[in-house]
Short mmCIF file of C-alpha atoms and ligand atoms in Angstrom, two decimals:
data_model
loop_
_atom_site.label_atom_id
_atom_site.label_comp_id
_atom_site.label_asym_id
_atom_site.label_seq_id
_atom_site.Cartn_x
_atom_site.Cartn_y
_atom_site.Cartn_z
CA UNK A 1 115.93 133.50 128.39
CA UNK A 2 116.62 135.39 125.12
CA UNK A 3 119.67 136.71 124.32
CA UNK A 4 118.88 140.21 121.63
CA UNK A 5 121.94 141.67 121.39
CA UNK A 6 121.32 145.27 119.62
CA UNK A 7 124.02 147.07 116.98
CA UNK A 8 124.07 150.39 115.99
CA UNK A 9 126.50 153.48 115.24
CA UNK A 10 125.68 156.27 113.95
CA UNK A 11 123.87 159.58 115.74
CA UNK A 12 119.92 158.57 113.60
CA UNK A 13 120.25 155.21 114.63
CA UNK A 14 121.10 155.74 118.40
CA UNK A 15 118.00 157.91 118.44
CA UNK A 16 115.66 155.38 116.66
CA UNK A 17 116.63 152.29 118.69
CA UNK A 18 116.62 153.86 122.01
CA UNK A 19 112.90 153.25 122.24
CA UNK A 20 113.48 150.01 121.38
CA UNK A 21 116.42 149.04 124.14
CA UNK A 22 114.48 150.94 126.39
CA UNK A 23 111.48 148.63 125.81
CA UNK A 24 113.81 145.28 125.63
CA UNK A 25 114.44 146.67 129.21
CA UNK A 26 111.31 146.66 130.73
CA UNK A 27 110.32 142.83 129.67
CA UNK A 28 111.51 140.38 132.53
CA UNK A 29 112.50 137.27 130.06
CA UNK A 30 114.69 139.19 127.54
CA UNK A 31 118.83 139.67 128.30
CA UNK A 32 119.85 142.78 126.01
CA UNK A 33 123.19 143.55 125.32
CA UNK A 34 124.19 146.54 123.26
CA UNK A 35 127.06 146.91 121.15
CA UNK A 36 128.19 150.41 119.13
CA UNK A 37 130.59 150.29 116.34
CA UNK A 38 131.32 153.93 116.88
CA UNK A 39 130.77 154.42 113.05
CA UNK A 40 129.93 158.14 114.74
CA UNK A 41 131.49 159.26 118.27
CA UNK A 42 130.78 162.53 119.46
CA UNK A 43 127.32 162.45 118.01
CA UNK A 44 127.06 158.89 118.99
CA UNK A 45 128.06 159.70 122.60
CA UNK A 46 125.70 162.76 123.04
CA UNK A 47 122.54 160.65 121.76
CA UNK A 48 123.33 157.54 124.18
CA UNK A 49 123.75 160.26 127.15
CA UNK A 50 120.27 161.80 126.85
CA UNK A 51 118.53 158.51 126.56
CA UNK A 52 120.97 156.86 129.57
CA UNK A 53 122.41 154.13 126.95
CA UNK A 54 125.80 152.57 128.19
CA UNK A 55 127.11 150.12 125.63
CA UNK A 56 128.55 146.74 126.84
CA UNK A 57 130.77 146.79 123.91
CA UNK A 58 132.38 149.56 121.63
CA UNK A 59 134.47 148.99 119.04
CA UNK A 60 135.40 152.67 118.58
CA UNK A 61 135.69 152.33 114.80
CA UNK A 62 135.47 156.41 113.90
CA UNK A 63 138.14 157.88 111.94
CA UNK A 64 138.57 161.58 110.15
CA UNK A 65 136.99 160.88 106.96
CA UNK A 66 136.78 157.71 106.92
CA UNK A 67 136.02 155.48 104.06
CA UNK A 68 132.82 153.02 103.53
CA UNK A 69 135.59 150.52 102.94
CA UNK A 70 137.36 150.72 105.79
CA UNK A 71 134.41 151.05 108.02
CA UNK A 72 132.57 148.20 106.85
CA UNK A 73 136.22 145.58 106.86
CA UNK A 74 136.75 147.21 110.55
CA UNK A 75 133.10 146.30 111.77
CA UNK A 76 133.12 142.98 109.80
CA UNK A 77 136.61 142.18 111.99
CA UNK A 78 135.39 143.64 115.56
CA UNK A 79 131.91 142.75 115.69
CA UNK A 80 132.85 139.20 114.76
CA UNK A 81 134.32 138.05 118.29
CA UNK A 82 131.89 139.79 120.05
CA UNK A 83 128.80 137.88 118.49
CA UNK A 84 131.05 134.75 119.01
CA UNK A 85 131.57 135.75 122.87
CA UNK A 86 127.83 137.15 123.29
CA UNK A 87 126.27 134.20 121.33
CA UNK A 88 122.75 136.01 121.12
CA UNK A 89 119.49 134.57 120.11
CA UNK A 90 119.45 137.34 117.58
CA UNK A 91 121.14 140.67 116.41
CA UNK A 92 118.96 143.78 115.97
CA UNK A 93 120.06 146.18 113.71
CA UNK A 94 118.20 149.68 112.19
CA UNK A 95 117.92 151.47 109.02
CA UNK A 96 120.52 151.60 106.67
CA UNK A 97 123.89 152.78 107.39
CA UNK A 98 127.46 151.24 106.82
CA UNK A 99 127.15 149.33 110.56
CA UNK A 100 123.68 148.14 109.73
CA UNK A 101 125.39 146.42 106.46
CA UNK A 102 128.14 145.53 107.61
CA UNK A 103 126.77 144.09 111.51
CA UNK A 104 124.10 141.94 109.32
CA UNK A 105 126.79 140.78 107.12
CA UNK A 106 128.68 139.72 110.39
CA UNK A 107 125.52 137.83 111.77
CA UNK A 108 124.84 136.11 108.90
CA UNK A 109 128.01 135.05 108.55
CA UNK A 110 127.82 133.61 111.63
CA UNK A 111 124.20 132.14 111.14
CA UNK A 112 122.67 134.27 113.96
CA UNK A 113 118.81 135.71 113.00
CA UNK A 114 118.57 139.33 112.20
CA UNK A 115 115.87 141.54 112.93
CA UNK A 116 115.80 145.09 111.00
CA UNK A 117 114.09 148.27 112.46
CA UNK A 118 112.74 150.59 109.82
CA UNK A 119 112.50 147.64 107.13
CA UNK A 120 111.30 148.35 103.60
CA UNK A 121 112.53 151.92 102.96
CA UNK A 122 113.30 152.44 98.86
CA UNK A 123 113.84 155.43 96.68
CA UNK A 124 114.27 152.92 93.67
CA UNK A 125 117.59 154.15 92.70
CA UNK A 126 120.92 152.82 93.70
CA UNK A 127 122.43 155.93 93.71
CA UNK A 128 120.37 158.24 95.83
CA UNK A 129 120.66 158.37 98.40
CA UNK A 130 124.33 156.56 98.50
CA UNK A 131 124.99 153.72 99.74
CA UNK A 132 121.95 153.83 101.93
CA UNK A 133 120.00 152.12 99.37
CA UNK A 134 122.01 149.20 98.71
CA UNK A 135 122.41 148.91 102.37
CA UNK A 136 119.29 148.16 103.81
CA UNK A 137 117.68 146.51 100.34
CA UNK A 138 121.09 143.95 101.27
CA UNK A 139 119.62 143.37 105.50
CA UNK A 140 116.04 142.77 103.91
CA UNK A 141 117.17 140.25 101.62
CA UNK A 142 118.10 137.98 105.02
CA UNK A 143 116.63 139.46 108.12
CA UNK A 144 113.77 136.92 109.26
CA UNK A 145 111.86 140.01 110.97
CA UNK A 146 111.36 142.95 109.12
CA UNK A 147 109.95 145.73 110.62
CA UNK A 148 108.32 148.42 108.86
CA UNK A 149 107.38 151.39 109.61
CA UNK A 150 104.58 151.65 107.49
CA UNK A 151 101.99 150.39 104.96
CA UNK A 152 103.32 151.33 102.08
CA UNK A 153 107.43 150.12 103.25
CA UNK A 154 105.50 146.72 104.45
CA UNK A 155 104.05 146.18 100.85
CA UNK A 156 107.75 146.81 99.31
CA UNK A 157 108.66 143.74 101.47
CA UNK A 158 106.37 141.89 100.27
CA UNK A 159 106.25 142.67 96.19
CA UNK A 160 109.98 141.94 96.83
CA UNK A 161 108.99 138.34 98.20
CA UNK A 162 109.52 138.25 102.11
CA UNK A 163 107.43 135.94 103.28
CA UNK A 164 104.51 137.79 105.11
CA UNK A 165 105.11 136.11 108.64
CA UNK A 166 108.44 138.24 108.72
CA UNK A 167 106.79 141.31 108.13
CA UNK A 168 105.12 143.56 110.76
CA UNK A 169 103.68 147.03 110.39
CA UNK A 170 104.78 148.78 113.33
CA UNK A 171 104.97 153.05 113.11
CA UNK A 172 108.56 154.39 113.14
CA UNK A 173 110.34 154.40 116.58
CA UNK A 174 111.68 158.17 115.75
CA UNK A 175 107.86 159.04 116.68
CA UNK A 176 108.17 156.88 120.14
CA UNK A 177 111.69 159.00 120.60
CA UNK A 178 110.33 162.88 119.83
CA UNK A 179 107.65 162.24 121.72
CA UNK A 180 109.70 161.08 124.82
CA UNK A 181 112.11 164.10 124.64
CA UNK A 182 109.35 166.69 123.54
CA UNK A 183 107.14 165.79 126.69
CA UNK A 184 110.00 166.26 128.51
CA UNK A 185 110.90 169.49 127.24
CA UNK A 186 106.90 170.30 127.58
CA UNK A 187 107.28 169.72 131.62
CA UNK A 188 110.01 170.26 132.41
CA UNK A 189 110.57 174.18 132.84
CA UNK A 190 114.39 174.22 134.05
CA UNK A 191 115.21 171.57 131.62
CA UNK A 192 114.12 174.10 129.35
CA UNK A 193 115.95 177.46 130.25
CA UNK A 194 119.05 175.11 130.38
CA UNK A 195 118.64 174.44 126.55
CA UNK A 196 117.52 177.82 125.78
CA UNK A 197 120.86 178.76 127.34
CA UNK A 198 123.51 176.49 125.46
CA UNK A 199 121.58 177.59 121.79
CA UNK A 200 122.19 180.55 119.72
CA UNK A 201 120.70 183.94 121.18
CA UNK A 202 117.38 184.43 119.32
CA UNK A 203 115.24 187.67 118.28
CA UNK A 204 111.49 186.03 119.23
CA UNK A 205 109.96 188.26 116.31
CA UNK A 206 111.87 186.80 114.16
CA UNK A 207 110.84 183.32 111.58
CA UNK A 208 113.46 180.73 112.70
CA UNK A 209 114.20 178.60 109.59
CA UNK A 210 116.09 175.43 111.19
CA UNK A 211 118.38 173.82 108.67
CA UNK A 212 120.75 170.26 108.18
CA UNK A 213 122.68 168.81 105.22
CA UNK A 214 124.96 165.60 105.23
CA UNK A 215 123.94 163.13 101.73
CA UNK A 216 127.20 162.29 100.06
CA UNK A 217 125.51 162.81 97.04
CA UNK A 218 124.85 166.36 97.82
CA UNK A 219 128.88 166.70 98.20
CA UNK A 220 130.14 169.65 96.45
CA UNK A 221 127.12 171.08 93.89
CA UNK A 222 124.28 170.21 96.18
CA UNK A 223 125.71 171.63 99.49
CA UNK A 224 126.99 174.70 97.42
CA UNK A 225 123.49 175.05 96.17
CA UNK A 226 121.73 175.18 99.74
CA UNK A 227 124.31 177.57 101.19
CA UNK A 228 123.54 180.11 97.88
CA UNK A 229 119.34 179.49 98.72
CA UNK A 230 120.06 180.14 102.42
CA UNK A 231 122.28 183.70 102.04
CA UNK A 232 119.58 184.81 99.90
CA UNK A 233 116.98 183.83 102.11
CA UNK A 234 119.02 185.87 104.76
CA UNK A 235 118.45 189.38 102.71
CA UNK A 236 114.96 189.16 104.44
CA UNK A 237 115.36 190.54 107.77
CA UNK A 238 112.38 188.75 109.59
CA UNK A 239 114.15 185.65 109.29
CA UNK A 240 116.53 183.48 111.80
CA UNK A 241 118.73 180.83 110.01
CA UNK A 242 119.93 177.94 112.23
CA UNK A 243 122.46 175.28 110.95
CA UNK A 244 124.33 172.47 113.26
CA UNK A 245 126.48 171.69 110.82
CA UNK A 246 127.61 167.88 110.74
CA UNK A 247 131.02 167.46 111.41
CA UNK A 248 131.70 165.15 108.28
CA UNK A 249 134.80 167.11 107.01
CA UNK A 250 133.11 167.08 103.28
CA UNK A 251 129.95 169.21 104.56
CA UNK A 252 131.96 171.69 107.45
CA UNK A 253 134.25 172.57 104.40
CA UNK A 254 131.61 173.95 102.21
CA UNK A 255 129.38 175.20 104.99
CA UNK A 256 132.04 177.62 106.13
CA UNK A 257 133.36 178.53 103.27
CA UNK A 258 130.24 179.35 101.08
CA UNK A 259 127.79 180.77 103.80
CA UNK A 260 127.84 184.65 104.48
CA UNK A 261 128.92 186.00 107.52
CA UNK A 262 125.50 187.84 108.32
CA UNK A 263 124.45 188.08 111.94
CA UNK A 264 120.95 186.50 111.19
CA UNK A 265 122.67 183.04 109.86
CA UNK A 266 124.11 180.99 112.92
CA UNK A 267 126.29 177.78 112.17
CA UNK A 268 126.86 175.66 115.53
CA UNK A 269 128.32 172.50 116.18
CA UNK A 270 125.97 169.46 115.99
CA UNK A 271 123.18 169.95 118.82
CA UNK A 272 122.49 167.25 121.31
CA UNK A 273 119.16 166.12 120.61
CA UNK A 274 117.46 167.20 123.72
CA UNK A 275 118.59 170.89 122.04
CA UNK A 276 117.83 170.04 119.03
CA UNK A 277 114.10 169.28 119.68
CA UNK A 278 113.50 172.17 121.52
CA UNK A 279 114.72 174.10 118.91
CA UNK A 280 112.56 172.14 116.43
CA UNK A 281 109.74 173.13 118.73
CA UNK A 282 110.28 176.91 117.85
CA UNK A 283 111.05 176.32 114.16
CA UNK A 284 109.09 178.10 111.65
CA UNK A 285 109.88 175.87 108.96
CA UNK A 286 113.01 173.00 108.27
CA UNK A 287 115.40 172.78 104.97
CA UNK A 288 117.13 169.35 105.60
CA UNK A 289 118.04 166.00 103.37
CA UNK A 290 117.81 164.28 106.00
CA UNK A 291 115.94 161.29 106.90
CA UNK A 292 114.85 161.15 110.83
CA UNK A 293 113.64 164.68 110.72
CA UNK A 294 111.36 163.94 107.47
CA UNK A 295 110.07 162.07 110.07
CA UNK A 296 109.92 164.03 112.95
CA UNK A 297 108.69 167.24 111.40
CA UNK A 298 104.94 165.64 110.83
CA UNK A 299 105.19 164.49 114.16
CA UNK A 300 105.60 168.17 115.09
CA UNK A 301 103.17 170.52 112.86
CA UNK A 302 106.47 171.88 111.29
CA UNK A 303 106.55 172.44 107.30
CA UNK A 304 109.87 170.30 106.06
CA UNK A 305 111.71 171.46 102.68
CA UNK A 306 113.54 168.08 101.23
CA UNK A 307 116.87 169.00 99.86
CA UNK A 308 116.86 166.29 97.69
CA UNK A 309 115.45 164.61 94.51
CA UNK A 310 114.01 161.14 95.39
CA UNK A 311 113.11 160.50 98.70
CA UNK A 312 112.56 157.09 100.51
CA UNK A 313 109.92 158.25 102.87
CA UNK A 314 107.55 159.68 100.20
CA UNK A 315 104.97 159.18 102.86
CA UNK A 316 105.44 163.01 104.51
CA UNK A 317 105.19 164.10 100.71
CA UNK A 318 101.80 162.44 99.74
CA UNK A 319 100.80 164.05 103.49
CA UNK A 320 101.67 167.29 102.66
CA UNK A 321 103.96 167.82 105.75
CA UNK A 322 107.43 167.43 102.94
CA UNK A 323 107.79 168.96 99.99
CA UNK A 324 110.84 167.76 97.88
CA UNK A 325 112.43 170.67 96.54
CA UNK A 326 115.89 169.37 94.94
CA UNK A 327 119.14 170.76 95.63
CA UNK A 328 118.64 173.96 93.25
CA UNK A 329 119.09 177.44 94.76
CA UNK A 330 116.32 178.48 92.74
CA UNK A 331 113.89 175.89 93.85
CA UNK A 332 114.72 175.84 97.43
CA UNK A 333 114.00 179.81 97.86
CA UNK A 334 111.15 179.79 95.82
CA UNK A 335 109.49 176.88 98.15
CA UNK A 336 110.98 179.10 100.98
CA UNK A 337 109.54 182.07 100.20
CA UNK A 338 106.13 180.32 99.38
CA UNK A 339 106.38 179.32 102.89
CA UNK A 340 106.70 182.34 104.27
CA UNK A 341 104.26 184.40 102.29
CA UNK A 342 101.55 182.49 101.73
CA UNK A 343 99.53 181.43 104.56
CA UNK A 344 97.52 178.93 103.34
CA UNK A 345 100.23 176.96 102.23
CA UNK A 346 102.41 176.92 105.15
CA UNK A 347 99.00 176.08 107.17
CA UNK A 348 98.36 173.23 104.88
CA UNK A 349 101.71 172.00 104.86
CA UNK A 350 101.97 172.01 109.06
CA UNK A 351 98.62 170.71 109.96
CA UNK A 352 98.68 167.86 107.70
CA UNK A 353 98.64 164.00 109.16
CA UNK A 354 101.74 162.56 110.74
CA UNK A 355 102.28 159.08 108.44
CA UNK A 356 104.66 157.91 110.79
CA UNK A 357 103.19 156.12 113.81
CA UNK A 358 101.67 156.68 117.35
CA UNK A 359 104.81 156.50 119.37
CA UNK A 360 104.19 152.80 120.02
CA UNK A 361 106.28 151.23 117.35
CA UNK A 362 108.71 149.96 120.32
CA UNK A 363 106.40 147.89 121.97
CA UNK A 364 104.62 146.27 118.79
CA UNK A 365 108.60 145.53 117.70
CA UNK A 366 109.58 144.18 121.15
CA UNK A 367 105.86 141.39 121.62
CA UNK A 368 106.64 140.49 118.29
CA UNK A 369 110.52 139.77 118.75
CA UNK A 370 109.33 137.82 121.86
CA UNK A 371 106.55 136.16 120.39
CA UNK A 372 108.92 135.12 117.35
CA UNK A 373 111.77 133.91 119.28
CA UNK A 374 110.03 131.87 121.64
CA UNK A 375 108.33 129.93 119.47
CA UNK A 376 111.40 129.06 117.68
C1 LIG B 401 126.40 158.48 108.26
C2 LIG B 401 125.61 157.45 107.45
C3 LIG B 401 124.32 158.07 106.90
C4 LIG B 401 123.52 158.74 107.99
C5 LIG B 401 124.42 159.73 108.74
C6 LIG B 401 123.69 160.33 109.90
C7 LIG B 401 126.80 155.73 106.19
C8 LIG B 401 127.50 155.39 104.93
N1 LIG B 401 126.38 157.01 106.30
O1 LIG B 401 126.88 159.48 107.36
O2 LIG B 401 123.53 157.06 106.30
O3 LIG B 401 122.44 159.41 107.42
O4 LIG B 401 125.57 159.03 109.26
O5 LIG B 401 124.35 161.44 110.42
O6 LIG B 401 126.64 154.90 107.05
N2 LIG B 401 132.35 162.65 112.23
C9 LIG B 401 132.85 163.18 113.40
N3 LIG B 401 132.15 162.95 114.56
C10 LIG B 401 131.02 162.20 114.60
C11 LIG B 401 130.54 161.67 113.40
C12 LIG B 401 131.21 161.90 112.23
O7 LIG B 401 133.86 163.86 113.41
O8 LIG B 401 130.44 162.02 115.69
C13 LIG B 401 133.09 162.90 110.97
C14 LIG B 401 134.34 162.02 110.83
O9 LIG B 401 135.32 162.73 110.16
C15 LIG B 401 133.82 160.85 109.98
C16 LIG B 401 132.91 161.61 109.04
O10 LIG B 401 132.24 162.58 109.85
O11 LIG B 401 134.86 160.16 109.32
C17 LIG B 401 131.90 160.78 108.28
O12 LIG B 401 131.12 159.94 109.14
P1 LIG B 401 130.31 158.70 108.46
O13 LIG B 401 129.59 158.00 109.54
O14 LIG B 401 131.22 157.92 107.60
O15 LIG B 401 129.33 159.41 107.48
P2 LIG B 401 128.11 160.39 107.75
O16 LIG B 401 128.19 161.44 106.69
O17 LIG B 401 128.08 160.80 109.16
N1 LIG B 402 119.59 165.74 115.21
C1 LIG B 402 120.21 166.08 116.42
N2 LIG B 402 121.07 167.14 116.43
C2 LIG B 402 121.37 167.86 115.31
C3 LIG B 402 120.76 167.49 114.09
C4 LIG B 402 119.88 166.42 114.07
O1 LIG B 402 119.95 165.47 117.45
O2 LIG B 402 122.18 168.79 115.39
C5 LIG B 402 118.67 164.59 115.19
C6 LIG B 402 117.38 164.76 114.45
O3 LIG B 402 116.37 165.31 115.28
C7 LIG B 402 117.06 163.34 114.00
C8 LIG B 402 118.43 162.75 113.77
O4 LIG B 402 119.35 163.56 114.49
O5 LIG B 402 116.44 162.59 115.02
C9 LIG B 402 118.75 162.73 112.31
O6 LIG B 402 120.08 162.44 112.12
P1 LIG B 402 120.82 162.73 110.75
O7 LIG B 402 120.16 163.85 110.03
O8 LIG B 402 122.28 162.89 111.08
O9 LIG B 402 120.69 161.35 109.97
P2 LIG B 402 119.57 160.72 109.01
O10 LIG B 402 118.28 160.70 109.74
O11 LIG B 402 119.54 161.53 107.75
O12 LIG B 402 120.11 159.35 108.72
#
């Protein structure tokens, strides 16, 4: 029987390898064991609730502010033993955070196979976004299955030399996971009111513009820039602003210091993603940086503004869903505005072509994991 034992920690990642465990699940010859560093915890938690996750192990790593440093020594140190105990035929990891470094760095170390979810993602520059770049370019210089989520990610693998047998085109599993909660939402009509009821009470005439920000690089001057673009945007009374703001202490500072007090902005605490898909669903447009819901928003029909300069899924852009707009006040309002008062371009923008997959990246991931490790 194979042994995939499956590490993540972080809120993005939870959501993105659900599919995947779920999957692992369902196939009658595969023993999956799931382990969370606990890089995130609250966020963390409420993910692995609405997709019925229990971890066998959790090394409960989360501190106030913590430092990449001490996150990535404290995995390296915890995660050890527990590869040692669980002695799995491989370690799955995803995407590009400080556990995904740090648990492939443990595995290798230990001479266990690692396979990466969302392989071949590059903005080209080291510093943008930080670290996330030099994270998951170090996983795809060892993992012996790289997974990527599309074409263009798959033909970074390969210009970079990965041999071509590790590489497998497969659609991003964030597709697999909006679709699962959206349908839900879709059918299910109390499951509905209940969200309606925990979220901000909203005028229905009004434009709800749905926004996130967390980079480190956008520490400081970025973040000050968005809140300036978004209490200008508020002067225009048919709009709703939405922001769960993410509780790294670095973002909630700036976020409640620099945004107005007007009654059409509402800051909340981060949503549970159930909540925050059906609030996506009733979005008129997103200003985010961040990554899953570049993602998600083609998936959806729902214009995205990226908050940043360089983006590593420059798929959404070349679609037309994303339109990078840089951390500038100027440049996000005037993309904003564009948005809202021209038609054609918001219609162009939301019914482009979702890059991103068919919802069945699990499933290609999980035969070829089985099809790989068998034969070895
Ligand atoms: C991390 C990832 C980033 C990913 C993001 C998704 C790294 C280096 N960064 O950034 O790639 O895009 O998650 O959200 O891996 N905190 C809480 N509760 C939580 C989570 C965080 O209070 O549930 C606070 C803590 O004070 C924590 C701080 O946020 O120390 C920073 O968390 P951390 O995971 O280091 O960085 P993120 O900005 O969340
Ligand atoms: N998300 C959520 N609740 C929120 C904000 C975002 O569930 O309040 C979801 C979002 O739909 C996406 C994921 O979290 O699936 C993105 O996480 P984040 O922006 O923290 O990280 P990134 O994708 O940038 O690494």
């Amino acid at each position: 029987m194979q042994k995939v034992l499956v590490v993540f920690g972080t809120r993005p990642e939870t959501i993105k390898m659900a599919p995947v465990i779920l999957e692992l699940r369902r196939r009658p010859d595969v023993r999956t064991i799931v382990c969370v560093t606990g890089q995130h915890r609250d966020m963390l938690d409420d993910a692995l609730k609405v997709f019925g996750i229990v971890p066998d192990h959790d090394l409960n790593i989360m501190r106030p502010g913590q430092t990449l440093a001490g996150m990535t020594s404290a995995i390296l140190s915890q995660l050890t033993p527990v590869i040692e105990e669980v002695r799995p035929s491989r370690v799955l990891v995803h995407g590009d955070t400080t556990t995904t470094y740090a648990a492939s760095v443990a595995s290798f170390y230990l001479g266990t196979p690692v396979g990466h979810v969302e392989a071949g993602l590059r903005t080209g520059n080291m510093m943008a976004p930080w670290p996330e770049e030099f994270n998951r370019r170090s996983v795809d210089m060892f993992a012996d299955l790289l997974w990527a989520p599309t074409e263009r990610s798959a033909r970074t693998l390969l210009d970079e030399g990965s041999p071509s047998a590790n590489v497998l085109v497969t659609g991003n599993t964030v597709v697999d996971a909006i679709l699962l909660v959206t349908d839900k939402i879709r059918r299910d009509d109390a499951l509905r009111a209940r969200l309606w009821e925990g979220l901000p009470r909203l005028d229905p005439a009004k434009k709800l513009v749905l926004v996130t920000g967390h980079r480190r690089e956008s520490f400081g001057g970025g973040l000050a820039e968005m809140c300036e673009a978004l209490n200008q945007l508020a002067a225009r009374e048919e709009i709703e602003i939405v922001w769960p703001v993410h509780p790294n202490p670095n973002v909630v500072a700036t976020v409640r210091e620099r945004l107005s007090r007007r009654s059409n902005i509402h800051l909340t605490a981060p949503m549970e993603y159930l909540a925050f898909a059906a609030l996506m669903l009733k979005a008129n447009f997103i200003i985010s940086d961040s990554g899953g819901i570049q993602e998600e928003a083609p998936t959806l029909n729902i214009p995205v503004l990226v908050t940043r300069n360089e983006t590593e899924r420059p798929e959404a852009v070349s679609a037309g869903t994303a339109k990078l707009v840089g951390t500038s006040a100027g440049r996000i309002l005037g993309a904003a505005y564009e948005l809202l008062d021209d038609p054609a371009v918001y219609k162009k923008m939301a019914e482009s072509p979702n890059p991103f997959g068919d919802g069945r990246a699990a499933v290609r991931i999980v035969d070829s994991l089985i099809a790989r490790d068998r034969a070895a």
